[in-house]
Coordinates of C-alpha atoms and ligand atoms in Angstrom, one line a residue:
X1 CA 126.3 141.5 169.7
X2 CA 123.0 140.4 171.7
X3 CA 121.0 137.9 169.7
X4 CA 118.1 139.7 168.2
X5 CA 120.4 142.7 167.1
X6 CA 122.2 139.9 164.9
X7 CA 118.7 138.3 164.0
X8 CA 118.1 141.6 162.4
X9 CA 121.8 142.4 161.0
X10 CA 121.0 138.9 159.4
X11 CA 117.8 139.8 158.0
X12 CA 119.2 143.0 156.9
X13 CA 122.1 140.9 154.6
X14 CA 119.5 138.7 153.1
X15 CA 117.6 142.0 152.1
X16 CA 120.4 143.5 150.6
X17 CA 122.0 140.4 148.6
X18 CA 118.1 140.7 147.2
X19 CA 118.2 143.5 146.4
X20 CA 121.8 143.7 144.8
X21 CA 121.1 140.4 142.9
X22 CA 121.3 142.5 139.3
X23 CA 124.7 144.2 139.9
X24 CA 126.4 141.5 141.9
X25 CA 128.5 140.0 139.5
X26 CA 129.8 144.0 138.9
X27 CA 131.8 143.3 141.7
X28 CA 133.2 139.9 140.3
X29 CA 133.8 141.2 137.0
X30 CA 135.5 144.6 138.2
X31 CA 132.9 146.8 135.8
X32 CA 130.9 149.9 137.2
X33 CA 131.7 151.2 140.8
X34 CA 134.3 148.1 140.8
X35 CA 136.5 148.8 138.2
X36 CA 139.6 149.9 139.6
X37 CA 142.1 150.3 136.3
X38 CA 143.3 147.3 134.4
X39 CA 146.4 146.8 136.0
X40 CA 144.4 146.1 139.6
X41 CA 141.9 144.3 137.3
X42 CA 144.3 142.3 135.8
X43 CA 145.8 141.2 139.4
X44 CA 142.4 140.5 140.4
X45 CA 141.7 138.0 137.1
X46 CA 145.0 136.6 137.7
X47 CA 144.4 135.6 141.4
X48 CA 140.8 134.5 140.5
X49 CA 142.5 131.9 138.0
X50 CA 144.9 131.0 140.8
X51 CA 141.7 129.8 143.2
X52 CA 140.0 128.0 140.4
X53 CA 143.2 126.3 139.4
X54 CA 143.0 125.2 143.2
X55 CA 139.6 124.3 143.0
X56 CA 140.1 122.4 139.5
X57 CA 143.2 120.3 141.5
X58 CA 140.6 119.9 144.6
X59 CA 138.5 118.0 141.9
X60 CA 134.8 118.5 143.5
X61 CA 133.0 115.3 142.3
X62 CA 130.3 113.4 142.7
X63 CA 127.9 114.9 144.9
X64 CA 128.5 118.4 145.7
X65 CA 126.3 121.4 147.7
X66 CA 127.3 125.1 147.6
X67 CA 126.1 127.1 149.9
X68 CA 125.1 130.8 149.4
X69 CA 125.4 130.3 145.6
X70 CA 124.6 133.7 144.4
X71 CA 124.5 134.0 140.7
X72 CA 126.1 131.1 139.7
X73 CA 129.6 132.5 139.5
X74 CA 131.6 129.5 140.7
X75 CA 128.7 126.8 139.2
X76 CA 130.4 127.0 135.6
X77 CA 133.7 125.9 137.5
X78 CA 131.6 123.1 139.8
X79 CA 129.4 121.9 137.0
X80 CA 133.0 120.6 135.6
X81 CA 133.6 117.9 138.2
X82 CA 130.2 117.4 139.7
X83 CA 127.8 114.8 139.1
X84 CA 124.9 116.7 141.1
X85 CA 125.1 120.2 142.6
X86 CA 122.5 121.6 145.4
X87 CA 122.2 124.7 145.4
X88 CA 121.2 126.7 147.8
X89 CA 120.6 130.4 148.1
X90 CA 118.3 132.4 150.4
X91 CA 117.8 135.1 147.8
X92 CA 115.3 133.6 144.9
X93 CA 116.4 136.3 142.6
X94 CA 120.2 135.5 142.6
X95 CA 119.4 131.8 142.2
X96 CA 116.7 132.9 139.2
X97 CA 119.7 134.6 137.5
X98 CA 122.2 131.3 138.4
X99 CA 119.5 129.2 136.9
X100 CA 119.6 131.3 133.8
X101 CA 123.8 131.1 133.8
X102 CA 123.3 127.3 134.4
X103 CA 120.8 127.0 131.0
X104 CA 123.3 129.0 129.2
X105 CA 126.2 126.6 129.6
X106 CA 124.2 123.4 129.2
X107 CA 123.3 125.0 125.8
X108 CA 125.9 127.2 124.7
X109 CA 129.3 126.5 122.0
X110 CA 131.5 125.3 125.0
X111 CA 128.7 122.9 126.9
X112 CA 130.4 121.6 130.1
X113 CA 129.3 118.4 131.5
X114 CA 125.8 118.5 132.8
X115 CA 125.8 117.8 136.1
X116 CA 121.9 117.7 137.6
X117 CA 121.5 121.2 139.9
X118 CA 118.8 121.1 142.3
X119 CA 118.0 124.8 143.6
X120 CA 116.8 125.3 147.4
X121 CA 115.8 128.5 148.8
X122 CA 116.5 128.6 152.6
X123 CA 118.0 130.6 155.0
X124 CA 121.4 128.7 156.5
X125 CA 121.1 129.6 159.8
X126 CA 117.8 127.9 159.9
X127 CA 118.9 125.0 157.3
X128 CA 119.3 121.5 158.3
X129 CA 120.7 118.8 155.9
X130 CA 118.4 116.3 154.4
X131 CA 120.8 114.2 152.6
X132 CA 125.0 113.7 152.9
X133 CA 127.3 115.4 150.4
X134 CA 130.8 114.4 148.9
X135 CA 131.8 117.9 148.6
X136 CA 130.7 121.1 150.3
X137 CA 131.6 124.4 148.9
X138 CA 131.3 128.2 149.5
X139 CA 132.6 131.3 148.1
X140 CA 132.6 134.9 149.7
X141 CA 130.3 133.4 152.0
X142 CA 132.1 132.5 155.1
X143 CA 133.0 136.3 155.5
X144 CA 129.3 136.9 156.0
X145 CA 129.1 134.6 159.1
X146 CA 129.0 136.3 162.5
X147 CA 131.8 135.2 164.7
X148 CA 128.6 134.8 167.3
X149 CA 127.5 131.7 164.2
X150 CA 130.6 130.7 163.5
X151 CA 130.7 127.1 165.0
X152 CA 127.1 126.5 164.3
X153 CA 127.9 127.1 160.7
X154 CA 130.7 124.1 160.9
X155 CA 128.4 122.1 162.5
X156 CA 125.8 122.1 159.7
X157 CA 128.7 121.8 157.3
X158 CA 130.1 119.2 159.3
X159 CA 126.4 117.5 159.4
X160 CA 126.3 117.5 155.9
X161 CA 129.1 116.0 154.8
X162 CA 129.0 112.2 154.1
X163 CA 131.7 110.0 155.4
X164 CA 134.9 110.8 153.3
X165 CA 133.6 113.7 152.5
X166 CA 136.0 117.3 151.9
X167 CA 135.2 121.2 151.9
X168 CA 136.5 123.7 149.9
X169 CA 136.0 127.5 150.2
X170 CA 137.0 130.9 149.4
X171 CA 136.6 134.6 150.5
X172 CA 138.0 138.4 150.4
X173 CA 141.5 139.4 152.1
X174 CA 140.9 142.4 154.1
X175 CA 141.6 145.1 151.3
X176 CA 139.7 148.4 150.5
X177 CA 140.7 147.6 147.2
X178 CA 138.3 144.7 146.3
X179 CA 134.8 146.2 147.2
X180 CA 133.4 149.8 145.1
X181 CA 135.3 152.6 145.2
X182 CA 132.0 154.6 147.5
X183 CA 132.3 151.6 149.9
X184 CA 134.6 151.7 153.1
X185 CA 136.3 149.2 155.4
X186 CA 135.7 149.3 159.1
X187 CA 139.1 148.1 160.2
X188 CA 140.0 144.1 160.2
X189 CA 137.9 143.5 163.7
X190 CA 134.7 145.4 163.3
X191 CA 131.5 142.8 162.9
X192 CA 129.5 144.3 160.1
X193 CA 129.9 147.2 157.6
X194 CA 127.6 149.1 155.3
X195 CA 126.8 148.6 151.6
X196 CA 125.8 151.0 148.9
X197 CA 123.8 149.7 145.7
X198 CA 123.7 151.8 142.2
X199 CA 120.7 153.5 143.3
X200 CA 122.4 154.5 146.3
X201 CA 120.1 152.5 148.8
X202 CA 122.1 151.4 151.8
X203 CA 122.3 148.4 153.9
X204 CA 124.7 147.0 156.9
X205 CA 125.4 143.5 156.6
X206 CA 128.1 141.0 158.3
X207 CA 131.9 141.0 157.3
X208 CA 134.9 139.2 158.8
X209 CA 138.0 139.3 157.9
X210 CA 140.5 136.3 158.7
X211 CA 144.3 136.1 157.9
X212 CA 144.7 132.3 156.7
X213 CA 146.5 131.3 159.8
X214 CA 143.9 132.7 162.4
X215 CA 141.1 130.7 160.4
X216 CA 143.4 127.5 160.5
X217 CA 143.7 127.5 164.4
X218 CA 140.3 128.3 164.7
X219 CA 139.1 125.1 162.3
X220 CA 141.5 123.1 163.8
X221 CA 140.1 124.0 167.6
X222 CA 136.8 122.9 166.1
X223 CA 138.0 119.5 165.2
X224 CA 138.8 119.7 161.2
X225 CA 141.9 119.4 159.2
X226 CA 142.1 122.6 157.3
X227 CA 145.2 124.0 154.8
X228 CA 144.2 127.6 154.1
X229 CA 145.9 129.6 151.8
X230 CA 146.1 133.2 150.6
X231 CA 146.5 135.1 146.8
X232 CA 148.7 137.7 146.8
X233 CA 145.8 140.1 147.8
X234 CA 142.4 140.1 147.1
X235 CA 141.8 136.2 148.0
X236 CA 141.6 133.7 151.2
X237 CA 140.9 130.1 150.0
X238 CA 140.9 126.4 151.5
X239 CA 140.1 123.0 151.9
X240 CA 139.1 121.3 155.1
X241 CA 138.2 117.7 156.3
X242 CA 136.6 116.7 159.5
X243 CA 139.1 115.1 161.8
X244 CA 138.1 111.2 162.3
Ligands
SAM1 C1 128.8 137.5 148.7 S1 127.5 136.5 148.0 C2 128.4 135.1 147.4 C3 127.7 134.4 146.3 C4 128.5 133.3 145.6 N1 128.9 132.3 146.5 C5 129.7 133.9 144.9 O1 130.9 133.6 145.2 O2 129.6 134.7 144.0 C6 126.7 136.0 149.4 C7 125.4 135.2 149.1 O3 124.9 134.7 150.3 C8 123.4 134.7 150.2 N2 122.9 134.8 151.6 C9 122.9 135.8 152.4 N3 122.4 135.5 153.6 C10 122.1 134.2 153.5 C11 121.5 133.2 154.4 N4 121.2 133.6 155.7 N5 121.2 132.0 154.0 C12 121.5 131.6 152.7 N6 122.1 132.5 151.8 C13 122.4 133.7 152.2 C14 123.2 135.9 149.4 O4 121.9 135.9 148.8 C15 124.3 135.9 148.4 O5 123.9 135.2 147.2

């Protein structure tokens, strides 16, 4: 895809996490135009428990960033290990509702440990690293990287991580039956696909598939150390150190 084309594609994604910021966590929690019957829903809880289980044996401590945040889903699971979390987001509405989500669980009956969470706004593609992390982590982020960015992105990563440091990560299996029942699939190779909201707005946005092993071959090509991993549908996930 020529440059400028995904310039715009990526502008186009940031518009429509935005804009979907209320509803996201529909998806996550399989309610509205994601519910798809308890049985599926029930695989789908049961395969989410058997990444955070992975991410729990991981253990990321001490300092940790996540990139693409969103609303805080994973947080509750970070804020556990951490000492200090970045995160960063370049939707200010999703990280206003993971800021609520964080408050909540400093505060509420079953108070995790507090680890301190600083929130940046910034666009990844543009984002450079201030500071060296122990622990870098994204969710159903990765998906949303155009092959074109793909290395780039594990440079940054790579840029950010102090010495010693480890990455964990996790994303969608190519299955219709993890996104709304109104959205479609455009086969396991096409670039990007479109997205409905509630209201019906639509938006085309970047989605890429990998079976575990392709993604292994391709990390390991770029000089990490990666074990990647797969649920029995719905989930890819993984940890990866930089290769000395
Ligand atoms: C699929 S959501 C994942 C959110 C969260 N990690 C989770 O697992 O629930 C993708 C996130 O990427 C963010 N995002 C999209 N484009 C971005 C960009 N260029 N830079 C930073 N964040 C971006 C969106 O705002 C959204 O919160």
């Amino acid at each position: 895809m020529a440059d400028d084309r995904l310039d715009e594609l990526l502008r186009e994604q940031i518009a429509y996490y935005r804009a979907r910021a209320g509803e996201y966590d529909e998806w996550f929690l399989r309610t509205g135009r994601y519910d798809r019957g308890a049985e599926l829903n029930r695989r789908w809880f049961d395969e989410v428990a058997e990444v955070a289980a992975a991410l729990d044996a991981f253990r990321p401590a001490g300092r940790v960033l996540e990139l693409a945040a969103g609303t805080g889903l994973w947080m509750e699971r970070l804020a556990l290990h951490a000492d200090h979390i970045t995160a960063l987001d370049a939707s200010a509405e999703v990280l206003a509702i993971n800021r609520a989500r964080l408050n909540r669980l400093a505060t509420g009956p079953d108070a995790a440990p507090n680890p301190t969470v600083i929130y940046e706004q910034a666009d990844i593609f543009a984002w450079r690293p201030r500071e060296r992390y122990d622990v870098i982590f994204f969710s159903f982020w990765l998906s949303h990287v155009p092959r074109e960015r793909f290395d780039a992105f594990w440079q940054t990563v790579r840029a950010a991580l102090a010495d010693g440091g480890r990455v964990f990560f996790a994303d969608s299996l190519y299955t219709d039956l993890s996104t709304a029942h109104d959205h479609q699939l455009a086969g396991p190779d096409a670039a990007s696909l479109r997205r409905r909201l509630n209201d019906g707005r639509e938006y085309s946005i970047v989605k890429v598939f990998y079976r575990p092993d392709e993604l292994s071959e391709r990390l390991t090509a770029l000089g990490w150390q990666a074990d990647v991993r797969a649920t029995a549908s719905f989930f890819l996930y993984g940890e990866a150190v930089p290769v000395a």
